[in-house]
């Protein structure tokens, strides 16, 4: 399925959202959970993404005892001094809630299938996740989430009909639990090494949006979960504000470190621009530019 380019600039502030790259170690190396969005989704229908979604009002206003650490630590970990503490907490809770809703996993906690089903029903009924966990004698496991990056959709959004201000987290998947897609927002859940995901993308077997392409490229540089988590903790979250432009009829998205980007410091080691060709976004160096060097 080709990703159509949107030519109209979007007005309004980007929507606060959160997404989680769930990781596990496998014989082939680090694997990440990817979800295929429902084909009827308003944005990126049929595209493979990480679990996540918009900040919900119910994610805000969590009581201190519902959390596994002080709220101020979450705001500090996101490294955004101007961000309200309650909003920072809400973003962590949104990341946990969306992951549980979409794939039935709660980072940092091993839950019985019946408990997962019950929590999903409560969330569908409009109950706050942190309150539901507290009723089970659990605190929201925010320590399981490590900030990875912050992506802000530009006004010229390219592949989305809305703008998002998304905090990407990495987390170790709870051991021994099976991911189960919800058949509502997602129609498939699959564990893939970053390399396999990028190979399938290149072969046309799956569709990926630009943020997922670049995140997979970064994750592919790490051999196991510990290495990815260590980088996230040592580096802190990177700010990614794509800057698109059109070149001879093709949409180009450049990232920090590119010669056309306003930020000269690269956000990662790898390609700094994607070009829309063949109905998708590709780096100028082809598939080899996305894969780690031997």
CSV table of C-alpha atoms in Angstrom, one decimal:
chain,number,residue,atom,x,y,z
A,1,UNK,CA,0.0,0.0,0.0
A,2,UNK,CA,1.5,3.3,-1.0
A,3,UNK,CA,1.7,6.1,1.5
A,4,UNK,CA,-0.1,9.1,0.1
A,5,UNK,CA,1.5,12.5,0.5
A,6,UNK,CA,-0.6,15.3,2.1
A,7,UNK,CA,0.0,18.6,0.5
A,8,UNK,CA,-2.0,20.9,2.8
A,9,UNK,CA,-0.4,22.5,5.8
A,10,UNK,CA,-2.1,21.7,9.1
A,11,UNK,CA,-3.1,24.4,11.6
A,12,UNK,CA,-3.4,24.1,15.3
A,13,UNK,CA,-1.2,22.7,18.1
A,14,UNK,CA,0.0,19.1,17.8
A,15,UNK,CA,-1.8,16.5,20.0
A,16,UNK,CA,0.1,15.2,23.0
A,17,UNK,CA,0.7,11.5,22.6
A,18,UNK,CA,3.0,8.6,23.7
A,19,UNK,CA,4.2,5.4,22.2
A,20,UNK,CA,6.2,2.5,23.5
A,21,UNK,CA,8.9,0.4,21.8
A,22,UNK,CA,8.5,-2.9,23.6
A,23,UNK,CA,11.7,-4.9,23.4
A,24,UNK,CA,12.7,-8.5,24.2
A,25,UNK,CA,15.8,-10.6,23.7
A,26,UNK,CA,15.5,-13.5,21.2
A,27,UNK,CA,18.0,-15.9,19.7
A,28,UNK,CA,18.2,-13.7,16.6
A,29,UNK,CA,18.9,-10.6,18.8
A,30,UNK,CA,16.8,-7.7,20.0
A,31,UNK,CA,13.2,-7.8,18.9
A,32,UNK,CA,10.6,-5.1,19.0
A,33,UNK,CA,6.8,-5.4,19.0
A,34,UNK,CA,5.0,-3.9,16.0
A,35,UNK,CA,1.3,-3.5,15.6
A,36,UNK,CA,-0.6,-3.2,12.2
A,37,UNK,CA,-3.0,-0.4,12.4
A,38,UNK,CA,-6.6,-1.1,11.4
A,39,UNK,CA,-7.1,-0.4,7.7
A,40,UNK,CA,-9.9,2.0,8.5
A,41,UNK,CA,-7.8,4.2,10.9
A,42,UNK,CA,-7.9,7.9,10.2
A,43,UNK,CA,-4.2,8.1,10.3
A,44,UNK,CA,-1.7,5.5,8.8
A,45,UNK,CA,-4.3,2.8,8.2
A,46,UNK,CA,-2.6,-0.5,7.6
A,47,UNK,CA,0.8,0.8,8.6
A,48,UNK,CA,3.0,-1.0,11.2
A,49,UNK,CA,3.6,1.1,14.2
A,50,UNK,CA,4.5,0.7,17.9
A,51,UNK,CA,1.7,0.7,20.5
A,52,UNK,CA,0.7,4.2,21.5
A,53,UNK,CA,-1.9,6.9,21.2
A,54,UNK,CA,-3.1,10.3,22.4
A,55,UNK,CA,-3.0,11.6,25.9
A,56,UNK,CA,-6.4,11.2,27.4
A,57,UNK,CA,-7.9,13.5,30.1
A,58,UNK,CA,-8.2,10.4,32.3
A,59,UNK,CA,-4.4,10.1,32.2
A,60,UNK,CA,-4.2,13.3,34.1
A,61,UNK,CA,-4.7,14.0,37.8
A,62,UNK,CA,-3.2,10.8,39.1
A,63,UNK,CA,-2.8,10.6,42.9
A,64,UNK,CA,0.7,10.3,44.2
A,65,UNK,CA,0.2,6.9,45.8
A,66,UNK,CA,-0.9,5.5,42.4
A,67,UNK,CA,2.6,5.9,41.1
A,68,UNK,CA,5.8,3.9,41.7
A,69,UNK,CA,7.9,7.0,42.1
A,70,UNK,CA,7.6,10.7,42.6
A,71,UNK,CA,5.9,12.6,39.9
A,72,UNK,CA,8.7,15.2,39.7
A,73,UNK,CA,11.1,12.5,38.6
A,74,UNK,CA,9.0,11.8,35.5
A,75,UNK,CA,9.1,15.4,34.5
A,76,UNK,CA,12.8,15.5,35.0
A,77,UNK,CA,13.4,12.3,33.0
A,78,UNK,CA,11.6,13.8,30.0
A,79,UNK,CA,14.0,16.7,30.2
A,80,UNK,CA,11.4,19.3,29.3
A,81,UNK,CA,11.6,22.0,32.0
A,82,UNK,CA,8.5,23.8,30.7
A,83,UNK,CA,6.3,20.7,30.8
A,84,UNK,CA,3.8,20.6,33.7
A,85,UNK,CA,4.5,17.8,36.1
A,86,UNK,CA,0.9,16.5,35.8
A,87,UNK,CA,1.2,16.4,32.0
A,88,UNK,CA,4.5,14.5,32.3
A,89,UNK,CA,2.9,11.9,34.5
A,90,UNK,CA,0.0,11.7,32.1
A,91,UNK,CA,2.3,10.9,29.2
A,92,UNK,CA,3.8,8.0,31.1
A,93,UNK,CA,0.3,6.7,32.0
A,94,UNK,CA,-0.9,7.2,28.4
A,95,UNK,CA,2.1,5.1,27.2
A,96,UNK,CA,1.2,2.3,29.7
A,97,UNK,CA,-2.5,2.5,29.0
A,98,UNK,CA,-2.2,2.4,25.2
A,99,UNK,CA,0.2,-0.5,25.4
A,100,UNK,CA,-2.2,-2.5,27.6
A,101,UNK,CA,-5.2,-1.6,25.4
A,102,UNK,CA,-3.6,-2.4,22.1
A,103,UNK,CA,-1.5,-5.5,22.8
A,104,UNK,CA,-2.5,-6.7,26.3
A,105,UNK,CA,1.0,-6.1,27.8
A,106,UNK,CA,1.9,-3.9,30.8
A,107,UNK,CA,5.6,-3.1,30.9
A,108,UNK,CA,7.2,-4.0,34.2
A,109,UNK,CA,4.3,-6.2,35.4
A,110,UNK,CA,3.4,-9.8,34.7
A,111,UNK,CA,-0.4,-10.1,34.7
A,112,UNK,CA,-2.7,-13.2,34.4
A,113,UNK,CA,-4.8,-13.3,31.3
A,114,UNK,CA,-8.0,-12.7,33.3
A,115,UNK,CA,-6.5,-9.6,34.9
A,116,UNK,CA,-5.6,-8.2,31.5
A,117,UNK,CA,-9.1,-8.8,30.2
A,118,UNK,CA,-10.6,-7.1,33.3
A,119,UNK,CA,-8.3,-4.1,33.0
A,120,UNK,CA,-9.1,-3.7,29.3
A,121,UNK,CA,-12.8,-3.8,30.1
A,122,UNK,CA,-12.3,-1.1,32.8
A,123,UNK,CA,-10.3,1.1,30.4
A,124,UNK,CA,-13.0,0.7,27.7
A,125,UNK,CA,-15.5,1.8,30.3
A,126,UNK,CA,-13.6,5.0,31.0
A,127,UNK,CA,-11.7,4.1,34.2
A,128,UNK,CA,-8.2,5.6,34.8
A,129,UNK,CA,-5.5,3.0,34.5
A,130,UNK,CA,-3.6,4.1,37.6
A,131,UNK,CA,-6.7,3.8,39.7
A,132,UNK,CA,-7.5,0.4,38.3
A,133,UNK,CA,-4.0,-0.8,39.1
A,134,UNK,CA,-4.2,0.6,42.6
A,135,UNK,CA,-7.4,-1.3,43.2
A,136,UNK,CA,-5.4,-4.5,42.4
A,137,UNK,CA,-2.7,-3.5,44.9
A,138,UNK,CA,-0.3,-2.3,42.2
A,139,UNK,CA,1.3,1.0,41.4
A,140,UNK,CA,1.6,2.3,37.9
A,141,UNK,CA,5.0,0.9,36.7
A,142,UNK,CA,6.5,4.1,35.3
A,143,UNK,CA,10.0,3.0,36.1
A,144,UNK,CA,9.6,0.4,33.3
A,145,UNK,CA,9.6,3.2,30.7
A,146,UNK,CA,12.7,5.0,29.6
A,147,UNK,CA,12.3,8.1,27.3
A,148,UNK,CA,13.9,7.6,23.9
A,149,UNK,CA,12.9,10.6,21.8
A,150,UNK,CA,10.3,13.2,21.2
A,151,UNK,CA,8.9,13.6,17.7
A,152,UNK,CA,6.8,16.7,16.7
A,153,UNK,CA,4.9,16.6,13.4
A,154,UNK,CA,5.6,19.6,11.3
A,155,UNK,CA,2.7,21.7,9.8
A,156,UNK,CA,3.5,20.0,6.5
A,157,UNK,CA,2.8,16.6,7.9
A,158,UNK,CA,3.4,14.5,4.8
A,159,UNK,CA,1.7,11.2,5.8
A,160,UNK,CA,-0.6,12.2,8.7
A,161,UNK,CA,-3.9,14.1,8.7
A,162,UNK,CA,-3.1,15.5,12.2
A,163,UNK,CA,-0.1,16.8,14.0
A,164,UNK,CA,1.3,15.0,17.1
A,165,UNK,CA,3.8,15.8,19.8
A,166,UNK,CA,4.8,12.2,20.7
A,167,UNK,CA,7.1,10.9,23.4
A,168,UNK,CA,8.7,7.7,22.4
A,169,UNK,CA,9.6,5.3,25.3
A,170,UNK,CA,11.6,2.0,25.3
A,171,UNK,CA,10.7,-0.8,27.7
A,172,UNK,CA,11.5,-4.4,28.3
A,173,UNK,CA,8.5,-6.6,27.6
A,174,UNK,CA,7.2,-8.5,30.6
A,175,UNK,CA,8.6,-12.0,30.5
A,176,UNK,CA,6.5,-15.0,29.4
A,177,UNK,CA,3.5,-13.0,28.3
A,178,UNK,CA,1.8,-13.1,24.9
A,179,UNK,CA,1.0,-10.0,23.0
A,180,UNK,CA,-2.7,-9.9,21.9
A,181,UNK,CA,-3.9,-7.2,19.5
A,182,UNK,CA,-7.3,-5.7,20.3
A,183,UNK,CA,-8.8,-6.1,16.8
A,184,UNK,CA,-10.0,-2.5,17.1
A,185,UNK,CA,-7.1,-0.1,16.7
A,186,UNK,CA,-4.7,-2.9,15.7
A,187,UNK,CA,-5.3,-6.1,13.6
A,188,UNK,CA,-1.9,-7.8,14.1
A,189,UNK,CA,0.9,-7.9,16.7
A,190,UNK,CA,4.3,-9.3,15.6
A,191,UNK,CA,7.7,-9.5,17.1
A,192,UNK,CA,10.5,-8.6,14.7
A,193,UNK,CA,14.2,-7.8,14.9
A,194,UNK,CA,14.7,-4.2,13.5
A,195,UNK,CA,16.6,-5.7,10.6
A,196,UNK,CA,13.8,-8.1,9.7
A,197,UNK,CA,11.2,-5.3,10.0
A,198,UNK,CA,13.3,-3.1,7.6
A,199,UNK,CA,13.9,-6.0,5.2
A,200,UNK,CA,10.1,-6.6,5.1
A,201,UNK,CA,9.5,-2.9,4.5
A,202,UNK,CA,12.0,-2.8,1.7
A,203,UNK,CA,10.5,-5.9,0.1
A,204,UNK,CA,7.0,-4.3,0.3
A,205,UNK,CA,5.6,-6.8,2.8
A,206,UNK,CA,4.8,-4.2,5.4
A,207,UNK,CA,4.4,-0.4,5.4
A,208,UNK,CA,6.2,1.9,7.7
A,209,UNK,CA,5.9,5.6,8.4
A,210,UNK,CA,9.1,7.8,8.7
A,211,UNK,CA,9.3,7.8,12.6
A,212,UNK,CA,9.2,4.0,12.7
A,213,UNK,CA,11.8,3.7,9.9
A,214,UNK,CA,14.2,5.9,11.8
A,215,UNK,CA,13.5,4.3,15.2
A,216,UNK,CA,14.1,0.8,13.7
A,217,UNK,CA,17.3,2.0,12.2
A,218,UNK,CA,18.5,3.2,15.6
A,219,UNK,CA,17.3,0.1,17.5
A,220,UNK,CA,19.1,-2.1,14.9
A,221,UNK,CA,22.4,-0.7,16.2
A,222,UNK,CA,22.0,-2.5,19.5
A,223,UNK,CA,22.4,-6.2,20.1
A,224,UNK,CA,20.2,-6.7,23.1
A,225,UNK,CA,17.6,-5.0,25.3
A,226,UNK,CA,20.2,-3.9,27.9
A,227,UNK,CA,22.2,-2.0,25.3
A,228,UNK,CA,19.2,-0.1,24.0
A,229,UNK,CA,18.0,0.8,27.5
A,230,UNK,CA,21.5,1.8,28.5
A,231,UNK,CA,21.7,4.2,25.6
A,232,UNK,CA,18.4,5.7,26.3
A,233,UNK,CA,19.3,6.3,30.0
A,234,UNK,CA,22.8,7.7,29.2
A,235,UNK,CA,21.8,9.9,26.3
A,236,UNK,CA,18.4,11.1,27.4
A,237,UNK,CA,15.5,11.7,24.9
A,238,UNK,CA,16.4,13.4,21.6
A,239,UNK,CA,14.1,16.0,20.1
A,240,UNK,CA,13.2,15.3,16.5
A,241,UNK,CA,11.4,18.1,14.5
A,242,UNK,CA,11.3,16.9,10.9
A,243,UNK,CA,11.6,19.7,8.3
A,244,UNK,CA,10.0,18.7,4.9
A,245,UNK,CA,10.5,20.3,1.5
A,246,UNK,CA,9.7,19.4,-2.0
A,247,UNK,CA,12.5,18.7,-4.5
A,248,UNK,CA,11.6,18.3,-8.2
A,249,UNK,CA,8.1,17.0,-7.3
A,250,UNK,CA,9.3,14.6,-4.5
A,251,UNK,CA,8.7,15.2,-0.8
A,252,UNK,CA,11.9,15.1,1.2
A,253,UNK,CA,12.0,15.0,5.0
A,254,UNK,CA,15.2,16.0,6.6
A,255,UNK,CA,16.2,15.5,10.2
A,256,UNK,CA,18.7,17.1,12.6
A,257,UNK,CA,22.2,17.0,11.2
A,258,UNK,CA,21.1,17.3,7.6
A,259,UNK,CA,22.5,20.1,5.5
A,260,UNK,CA,18.9,21.5,5.0
A,261,UNK,CA,17.9,21.2,8.6
A,262,UNK,CA,18.0,24.1,11.1
A,263,UNK,CA,19.6,21.9,13.7
A,264,UNK,CA,23.2,21.0,12.8
A,265,UNK,CA,23.7,18.4,15.6
A,266,UNK,CA,22.6,14.9,14.4
A,267,UNK,CA,20.0,13.1,16.5
A,268,UNK,CA,21.4,9.7,15.6
A,269,UNK,CA,24.1,7.9,13.7
A,270,UNK,CA,22.6,7.2,10.2
A,271,UNK,CA,20.8,8.9,7.3
A,272,UNK,CA,19.5,12.4,8.0
A,273,UNK,CA,16.8,12.5,5.2
A,274,UNK,CA,14.1,10.4,3.6
A,275,UNK,CA,12.8,10.8,0.1
A,276,UNK,CA,9.3,9.8,-1.1
A,277,UNK,CA,9.7,7.4,-4.0
A,278,UNK,CA,8.2,4.1,-5.0
A,279,UNK,CA,5.1,5.0,-2.8
A,280,UNK,CA,7.1,5.2,0.4
A,281,UNK,CA,9.9,7.1,2.2
A,282,UNK,CA,13.4,5.8,1.5
A,283,UNK,CA,16.9,7.0,2.5
A,284,UNK,CA,19.1,8.2,-0.3
A,285,UNK,CA,21.6,5.4,0.4
A,286,UNK,CA,18.9,2.7,0.0
A,287,UNK,CA,18.3,-0.2,2.3
A,288,UNK,CA,22.0,-0.4,3.3
A,289,UNK,CA,21.8,3.0,4.9
A,290,UNK,CA,19.2,1.7,7.4
A,291,UNK,CA,21.1,-1.4,8.4
A,292,UNK,CA,24.0,-1.6,10.8
A,293,UNK,CA,27.4,-1.9,9.1
A,294,UNK,CA,29.0,-5.3,9.5
